[in-house]
Amino acid sequence: MTDQTSTPPILEIDNLTVDLPDGNDRRHAVDGVSISVGPREIVCLVGESGSGKSVTAFSVMGLLPKGQLTPSGGAIRLMGENVLEASDERLRELRGARMSMIFQEPMTALNPTMTCGDQIEEVLTTHTSLDQAAREAKILDILEQVQLPDPPRMAASYPHQLSGGQRQRIMIAMALVLEPVLLIADEPTTALDVTTQEQILKLIKDIQRTHETAVLFITHDFGVVAEIADRVAVMQWGKVVEEGPAEAVLKRPHEPYTKMLIGAVPSFTPHGRAREAKAPVVLATDALCKTYGGGGFFQKARAVNAAQDVSIEVRRGETLGIVGESGSGKSTVARCIARLIDPTSGHIYLHNDDIAQASQTRLRALRRRVQIIFQDPYRSLNPRRTVGASIVEGPMNYGMGAKEAYERARSLMSLVRLDPGALDRFPHQFSGGQRQRICIARALAMEPDLLIADEAVSALDVSVQAQVLELLDDIRRRLDLAMLFITHDLRVAAQVCDTVAVMHRGRVVEYGEAAEVFGNPQHDYTRALFAAAPGRGFDFGSAAALAAG
Amino acid sequence: MFGFIIQRLLATIPVLGMVAVFVFLMLRLTPGDPAAVLAGDNGSPEQVAEIRESLGLNEPLVVQLGIWIGNILQGDFGQSYFFKKDVAELILLRVEPTLALATTTLIFTIMVAVPIGVIAAYKHGTWIDRAVMAFSVAGFSIPVFVLGYILIYLFAMQIDLFPVQGYKSITDGFWPFLHRLILPSITLSVIYIALIARITRASVLEVLGEDYIRTAYAKGLTPNAVLLKHALRNAAVPIVTVIGIGIALLIGGVVVTESVYNIPGLGRLTVDAVLGRDYPTIQAIIMVFSFVYVMINLLVDLTYSLLDPRIRY
């Protein structure tokens, strides 16, 4: 933390109010927010979706969508200059040169048709009169600074040729090439794997120190806050509800909302409930393999082993977690088990039936017994059908009468704690968490033996996530379901899983009881995963208990 | 890339083969007898039979087809029944006007449609956008021949700005050549401008919502730079696809436009050949058009890889 009394702040947001268009649930997206960021300081703006944290950040950059969100009061001073009153031209001069921004999705934030070098160069041609040679030297220098290997090759690459982490480094290079005084980072690591996230956070910290940049860091993740913040401002419904030094806010939150948010972060300590060892095995795979690609007729295609030799089992009433980073093959395994894709070799036993190579006609009878809940509740429900129609479709396909199916849908809605009277509404009338409950009800309507949750809570806010996790666990217990839980989030896995399989590059590298895997990881990769988890030095579960007590 | 081109060129052989058989059979299944047309209204049945014999129309269909394809493979498209000339020579004579009309139409279309589409997308929801869309609907709705006559009436008869009809070869000088092509090109372009402007607008509008557009603004670029350097190129693939389809469809429009403006091109030749049941000429024209279609598709696919580095063959 820096001494704020002696140095004027780089960024001073003073009583900012941003109006929402008419007809929204509230009048202001941002309501009287005051935040300041001093030199060499990282301020984290934390909140759930809809809290106004991104709107605040975009107001600073002058990038709010025109006509939809309009700043109506207050001031935003960048080194004393009010950017809300600046002309379009002046704003363009400031953007990229004095203040820059990096975004959440490195996969889509770069122009796919320009090389990375050209995209960085554009910043230089727009804001400086450097000649070609000087520009090239500067590009290579900044690529070196963001620790990308082989800078000339990186500069000549197109975004799609780089990994997510590398693209985010390109974004950072682009943002920092002109040494702005302020960097705004909008959830820059949310879309990245945990090991990549760790590296990017470290890079932002290092580079911020050497360049003495002030950073406004937007995030929803308290793990990240614990990792990077000097100061924290917590936002809810457009207002800052709590602000202070990071240590103090994390360890001694005052406001109930902050306490709730910190308390909702899942703990690393496994739940440690007793397993019933004699429960029958619902699902077992034996040496399951899935290979993509292989030789085409004219092209030489590279064969990718998405899953290799995967042997796992799930007993009734038990949850198996498959944990891994993107590309580890965890979703491939889930999709093979549900036979949404065909496995290349190996066996999948559902009770005693081997369904790995079952024909489509045989599968039809088996489909009912395995159901999936997908990651994105916004896209996994048909927007043009009522949620009731979505829920009864499955059972009616298997011959249930409409009356009975709706009867079941109503009781399932109560089970997932939604109003049974809401069956004739459409998905857009529900929030993300409610939609995921509907997806759960839809899956349960088929009365499956095995429920697969493929990153089912990853798109949800942390407080909603906690509720959905609790619901899933409750349902597993009440219906004595076998559950396969796919996640990249170790904290979530610790909360719901009885057994855990860690996947890396298509193979299961560690497999055992959750308490064993979490308490005493054996494989190097598992250890690396744990080491990379943000905020690992901060035990959220017990902190919440402390705060609540 | 090179392998891809060879592969695609080889693939044209079965396509053209199928077109050949299909066209041949279709023509013979449609009513109308070339011999009767040639004999004229006063021809006796004996004369008709004689002509049929001399044209080889009494042979079994399979034999006729075999002879025709055999001749094509030797580069001989046969003799026109109606014009009494080599079909190949006949087509070559008519290629220039059609090519000229198609080229000027295409250039005019792209020069108008792409900019107004981009502007409509950028000014999304304003009166400019609505005006472009209204023009688009009108452009779709008006038939080519109606528009042709309206333009002739206004610009050739009321104000004597352009000639009513006719064509002059480029060898007679560039201005006389272009002067006679302006009205026909505008007539023919309107529907394509409507189509391509719409696609451009939709495509650019979609791209303007992408994250990298926000990144470009965050870098401090001007709206013009964002539109031209970042939006347009990413929006280009669907636009090029539709331009490709447009060129293919253009040939259909050429038939009508050439008739309205009395231009001696392939379109007019097609109409004359169909009316005269001139089998060899119709067959040859369709073969030429099919080959052009296939080549345009290949060009469009190659353009994709120029526009988008993610597309590689």
Coordinates of N, CA and C in Angstrom, one line a residue, chain A residues 264-388:
Chain A
A264 N -18.9 -17.5 0.7 CA -19.4 -18.4 -0.3 C -18.3 -19.0 -1.1
V265 N -17.1 -18.4 -1.0 CA -15.9 -19.0 -1.7 C -15.7 -20.4 -1.1
P266 N -15.7 -21.4 -2.0 CA -15.6 -22.8 -1.4 C -14.2 -23.0 -0.8
S267 N -14.1 -23.8 0.2 CA -12.9 -24.0 0.9 C -12.1 -25.2 0.2
F268 N -10.8 -25.2 0.4 CA -10.0 -26.3 -0.1 C -10.1 -27.6 0.7
T269 N -10.6 -27.4 1.9 CA -10.7 -28.6 2.8 C -11.8 -29.5 2.3
P270 N -11.6 -30.7 1.9 CA -12.7 -31.6 1.5 C -13.7 -31.8 2.6
H271 N -15.0 -32.0 2.2 CA -16.0 -32.1 3.2 C -15.9 -33.3 4.1
G272 N -15.2 -34.4 3.6 CA -14.9 -35.5 4.4 C -16.1 -36.2 5.0
R273 N -17.2 -36.4 4.1 CA -18.3 -37.3 4.6 C -18.0 -38.7 4.4
A274 N -18.6 -39.6 5.1 CA -18.3 -41.0 5.1 C -18.8 -41.6 3.8
R275 N -18.1 -42.5 3.2 CA -18.6 -43.2 2.0 C -19.1 -44.6 2.3
E276 N -20.1 -44.9 1.6 CA -20.7 -46.2 1.8 C -20.0 -47.2 0.8
A277 N -19.1 -48.0 1.2 CA -18.2 -48.7 0.3 C -19.0 -49.8 -0.5
K278 N -20.1 -50.2 0.0 CA -20.8 -51.4 -0.6 C -21.8 -51.0 -1.6
A279 N -22.0 -49.7 -1.8 CA -23.0 -49.3 -2.8 C -22.7 -49.8 -4.2
P280 N -23.7 -50.2 -5.0 CA -23.4 -50.8 -6.3 C -22.8 -49.8 -7.2
V281 N -21.9 -50.3 -8.1 CA -21.3 -49.4 -9.1 C -22.2 -49.1 -10.2
V282 N -22.5 -47.8 -10.4 CA -23.4 -47.5 -11.5 C -22.7 -47.3 -12.8
L283 N -21.5 -46.7 -12.8 CA -20.8 -46.5 -14.0 C -19.3 -46.9 -13.8
A284 N -18.8 -47.6 -14.8 CA -17.4 -47.9 -14.7 C -16.9 -47.8 -16.2
T285 N -15.7 -47.2 -16.3 CA -15.1 -47.2 -17.7 C -13.8 -48.0 -17.5
D286 N -13.5 -48.7 -18.7 CA -12.3 -49.5 -18.7 C -11.5 -49.1 -19.9
A287 N -10.3 -48.6 -19.7 CA -9.4 -48.2 -20.7 C -10.1 -47.4 -21.8
L288 N -10.9 -46.4 -21.5 CA -11.6 -45.6 -22.4 C -10.6 -44.7 -23.2
C289 N -10.7 -44.8 -24.5 CA -9.9 -43.9 -25.4 C -10.7 -43.1 -26.4
K290 N -10.3 -41.9 -26.6 CA -11.0 -41.2 -27.7 C -9.9 -40.4 -28.5
T291 N -9.8 -40.8 -29.8 CA -8.8 -40.1 -30.6 C -9.5 -39.3 -31.7
Y292 N -9.1 -38.1 -31.8 CA -9.6 -37.2 -32.9 C -8.7 -37.2 -34.1
G293 N -9.3 -36.9 -35.2 CA -8.5 -36.7 -36.4 C -8.0 -38.0 -37.0
G294 N -6.7 -38.0 -37.4 CA -6.2 -39.1 -38.2 C -6.1 -38.7 -39.6
G295 N -5.6 -39.5 -40.5 CA -5.4 -39.1 -41.9 C -6.6 -38.9 -42.7
G296 N -6.7 -37.7 -43.4 CA -7.8 -37.5 -44.3 C -7.3 -38.0 -45.7
F297 N -8.1 -37.9 -46.7 CA -7.8 -38.4 -48.0 C -6.7 -37.6 -48.7
F298 N -6.9 -36.3 -48.6 CA -5.9 -35.4 -49.3 C -4.9 -34.8 -48.3
Q299 N -5.4 -34.5 -47.0 CA -4.6 -33.8 -46.1 C -4.0 -34.8 -45.1
K300 N -2.9 -34.4 -44.5 CA -2.3 -35.2 -43.5 C -2.8 -34.5 -42.2
A301 N -3.7 -35.2 -41.5 CA -4.2 -34.6 -40.2 C -3.5 -35.3 -39.1
R302 N -3.3 -34.5 -38.0 CA -2.6 -34.9 -36.8 C -3.6 -35.6 -35.9
A303 N -3.3 -36.8 -35.4 CA -4.2 -37.5 -34.5 C -4.0 -37.0 -33.1
V304 N -5.1 -36.6 -32.4 CA -5.1 -36.1 -31.1 C -5.7 -37.1 -30.1
N305 N -4.9 -37.5 -29.1 CA -5.5 -38.4 -28.1 C -6.2 -37.6 -27.1
A306 N -7.5 -37.4 -27.2 CA -8.2 -36.5 -26.3 C -8.4 -37.2 -24.9
A307 N -8.5 -38.5 -25.0 CA -8.6 -39.3 -23.7 C -7.9 -40.6 -24.0
Q308 N -7.1 -41.0 -23.0 CA -6.3 -42.3 -23.1 C -6.4 -43.1 -21.9
D309 N -6.8 -44.3 -22.0 CA -6.8 -45.3 -20.9 C -7.5 -44.8 -19.7
V310 N -8.6 -44.2 -19.8 CA -9.4 -43.7 -18.7 C -10.2 -44.8 -18.0
S311 N -9.9 -45.1 -16.8 CA -10.6 -46.2 -16.1 C -11.1 -45.6 -14.8
I312 N -12.4 -45.3 -14.7 CA -12.9 -44.7 -13.4 C -14.2 -45.5 -13.1
E313 N -14.7 -45.3 -11.8 CA -16.0 -45.9 -11.5 C -16.7 -44.9 -10.5
V314 N -18.1 -45.0 -10.6 CA -18.9 -44.2 -9.7 C -19.9 -45.1 -9.1
R315 N -20.1 -45.0 -7.8 CA -21.1 -45.9 -7.1 C -22.3 -45.0 -6.9
R316 N -23.4 -45.7 -6.6 CA -24.6 -45.1 -6.3 C -24.5 -44.2 -5.1
G317 N -25.1 -43.0 -5.2 CA -25.0 -42.1 -4.0 C -23.7 -41.4 -3.9
E318 N -22.9 -41.4 -4.9 CA -21.5 -40.9 -4.7 C -21.2 -40.0 -5.9
T319 N -20.3 -39.0 -5.6 CA -19.9 -38.1 -6.6 C -18.4 -38.3 -7.0
L320 N -18.2 -38.5 -8.3 CA -16.8 -38.5 -8.7 C -16.5 -37.2 -9.4
G321 N -15.4 -36.5 -9.0 CA -15.0 -35.3 -9.7 C -13.9 -35.6 -10.7
I322 N -14.1 -35.1 -11.9 CA -13.0 -35.1 -12.9 C -12.4 -33.7 -13.0
V323 N -11.2 -33.5 -12.5 CA -10.6 -32.2 -12.4 C -9.5 -32.0 -13.5
G324 N -9.4 -30.9 -14.1 CA -8.3 -30.7 -15.1 C -8.5 -29.4 -15.8
E325 N -7.4 -29.0 -16.5 CA -7.4 -27.7 -17.2 C -8.1 -27.9 -18.6
S326 N -8.2 -26.8 -19.3 CA -8.8 -26.9 -20.6 C -7.9 -27.8 -21.5
G327 N -8.5 -28.7 -22.3 CA -7.7 -29.6 -23.1 C -7.2 -30.8 -22.4
S328 N -7.6 -31.0 -21.2 CA -7.1 -32.2 -20.4 C -7.9 -33.4 -20.8
G329 N -9.1 -33.2 -21.4 CA -9.9 -34.4 -21.9 C -11.0 -34.7 -20.9
K330 N -11.3 -33.8 -19.9 CA -12.3 -34.1 -19.0 C -13.7 -34.1 -19.6
S331 N -14.0 -33.1 -20.5 CA -15.3 -33.1 -21.1 C -15.4 -34.2 -22.2
T332 N -14.3 -34.5 -22.8 CA -14.4 -35.6 -23.8 C -14.8 -36.9 -23.1
V333 N -14.3 -37.2 -21.9 CA -14.7 -38.4 -21.1 C -16.2 -38.3 -20.8
A334 N -16.7 -37.1 -20.4 CA -18.1 -37.0 -20.0 C -18.9 -37.2 -21.3
R335 N -18.5 -36.7 -22.4 CA -19.3 -36.9 -23.6 C -19.3 -38.3 -24.1
C336 N -18.2 -39.0 -24.0 CA -18.1 -40.4 -24.3 C -19.1 -41.2 -23.5
I337 N -19.1 -40.9 -22.2 CA -20.0 -41.7 -21.3 C -21.4 -41.5 -21.6
A338 N -21.8 -40.2 -22.0 CA -23.2 -40.0 -22.3 C -23.4 -40.4 -23.8
R339 N -22.4 -40.9 -24.5 CA -22.4 -41.3 -25.9 C -22.9 -40.2 -26.8
L340 N -22.5 -38.9 -26.4 CA -22.8 -37.8 -27.3 C -21.7 -37.9 -28.4
I341 N -20.5 -38.4 -28.1 CA -19.5 -38.7 -29.1 C -19.2 -40.2 -28.9
D342 N -18.7 -40.8 -30.0 CA -18.4 -42.2 -29.9 C -16.9 -42.4 -29.5
P343 N -16.7 -43.3 -28.4 CA -15.3 -43.5 -28.0 C -14.6 -44.4 -29.1
T344 N -13.3 -44.2 -29.1 CA -12.5 -44.9 -30.1 C -12.3 -46.4 -29.7
S345 N -12.0 -46.6 -28.4 CA -11.9 -47.9 -27.9 C -12.1 -47.9 -26.4
G346 N -12.2 -49.1 -25.8 CA -12.4 -49.2 -24.4 C -13.9 -49.6 -24.1
H347 N -14.2 -49.7 -22.8 CA -15.5 -50.1 -22.4 C -16.1 -49.1 -21.5
I348 N -17.5 -48.9 -21.6 CA -18.2 -48.1 -20.6 C -19.3 -49.0 -20.1
Y349 N -19.3 -49.3 -18.8 CA -20.3 -50.1 -18.2 C -21.3 -49.3 -17.5
L350 N -22.6 -49.4 -17.9 CA -23.6 -48.7 -17.1 C -24.4 -49.8 -16.4
H351 N -24.2 -49.9 -15.1 CA -24.6 -51.2 -14.4 C -23.8 -52.3 -15.1
N352 N -24.5 -53.2 -15.8 CA -23.7 -54.3 -16.4 C -23.7 -54.2 -17.9
D353 N -24.3 -53.2 -18.5 CA -24.4 -53.1 -20.0 C -23.2 -52.3 -20.4
D354 N -22.5 -52.9 -21.4 CA -21.3 -52.2 -22.1 C -21.9 -51.3 -23.2
I355 N -21.9 -50.0 -22.9 CA -22.5 -49.1 -23.9 C -21.5 -48.4 -24.8
A356 N -20.2 -48.8 -24.7 CA -19.2 -48.1 -25.5 C -19.5 -48.2 -27.0
Q357 N -19.9 -49.4 -27.4 CA -20.1 -49.5 -28.9 C -21.6 -49.8 -29.2
A358 N -22.5 -49.5 -28.2 CA -23.9 -49.9 -28.4 C -24.5 -49.2 -29.7
S359 N -25.3 -49.9 -30.4 CA -25.9 -49.3 -31.6 C -26.9 -48.2 -31.2
Q360 N -27.3 -47.3 -32.2 CA -28.2 -46.2 -31.9 C -29.5 -46.7 -31.3
T361 N -30.0 -47.8 -31.8 CA -31.3 -48.3 -31.4 C -31.2 -48.8 -29.9
R362 N -30.1 -49.5 -29.6 CA -30.0 -49.9 -28.2 C -29.7 -48.7 -27.3
L363 N -29.0 -47.7 -27.8 CA -28.7 -46.5 -27.0 C -30.0 -45.8 -26.6
R364 N -30.9 -45.8 -27.5 CA -32.1 -45.0 -27.2 C -32.7 -45.4 -25.9
A365 N -32.8 -46.7 -25.6 CA -33.3 -47.1 -24.3 C -32.4 -46.7 -23.2
L366 N -31.1 -46.6 -23.5 CA -30.1 -46.3 -22.4 C -30.0 -44.9 -22.1
R367 N -30.3 -44.0 -23.1 CA -30.1 -42.6 -22.9 C -30.7 -42.0 -21.7
R368 N -31.9 -42.5 -21.4 CA -32.7 -42.0 -20.2 C -31.9 -42.1 -19.0
R369 N -31.0 -43.1 -18.9 CA -30.3 -43.4 -17.6 C -29.1 -42.5 -17.4
V370 N -28.6 -41.8 -18.4 CA -27.5 -40.9 -18.2 C -28.0 -39.5 -18.7
Q371 N -27.9 -38.5 -17.8 CA -28.3 -37.2 -18.2 C -27.2 -36.2 -17.9
I372 N -27.2 -35.1 -18.7 CA -26.1 -34.1 -18.5 C -26.6 -32.7 -18.2
I373 N -25.9 -32.0 -17.3 CA -26.2 -30.6 -17.1 C -25.0 -29.9 -17.7
F374 N -25.2 -28.9 -18.6 CA -24.1 -28.2 -19.2 C -23.6 -27.0 -18.5
Q375 N -22.6 -26.4 -19.0 CA -21.9 -25.3 -18.4 C -22.8 -24.0 -18.4
D376 N -23.3 -23.7 -19.6 CA -23.8 -22.3 -19.8 C -25.4 -22.4 -19.8
P377 N -26.0 -22.0 -18.6 CA -27.4 -22.1 -18.6 C -28.1 -21.1 -19.5
Y378 N -27.4 -20.1 -20.0 CA -28.0 -19.2 -21.0 C -28.2 -19.8 -22.3
R379 N -27.4 -20.8 -22.6 CA -27.5 -21.4 -24.0 C -28.0 -22.8 -24.0
S380 N -28.2 -23.4 -22.9 CA -28.6 -24.8 -22.9 C -30.1 -25.0 -22.8
L381 N -30.9 -23.9 -22.8 CA -32.3 -24.1 -22.8 C -32.8 -23.4 -24.1
N382 N -33.7 -24.0 -24.8 CA -34.3 -23.5 -26.0 C -35.1 -22.2 -25.7
P383 N -34.6 -21.0 -26.2 CA -35.2 -19.7 -25.7 C -36.7 -19.6 -26.2
R384 N -37.1 -20.4 -27.2 CA -38.4 -20.2 -27.7 C -39.5 -21.2 -27.1
R385 N -39.0 -22.0 -26.2 CA -40.0 -22.9 -25.5 C -40.1 -22.6 -24.1
T386 N -41.3 -22.8 -23.5 CA -41.4 -22.6 -22.1 C -40.5 -23.6 -21.3
V387 N -40.2 -23.3 -20.1 CA -39.3 -24.2 -19.4 C -40.1 -25.5 -19.1
G388 N -41.4 -25.4 -18.9 CA -42.2 -26.6 -18.8 C -42.1 -27.5 -20.0

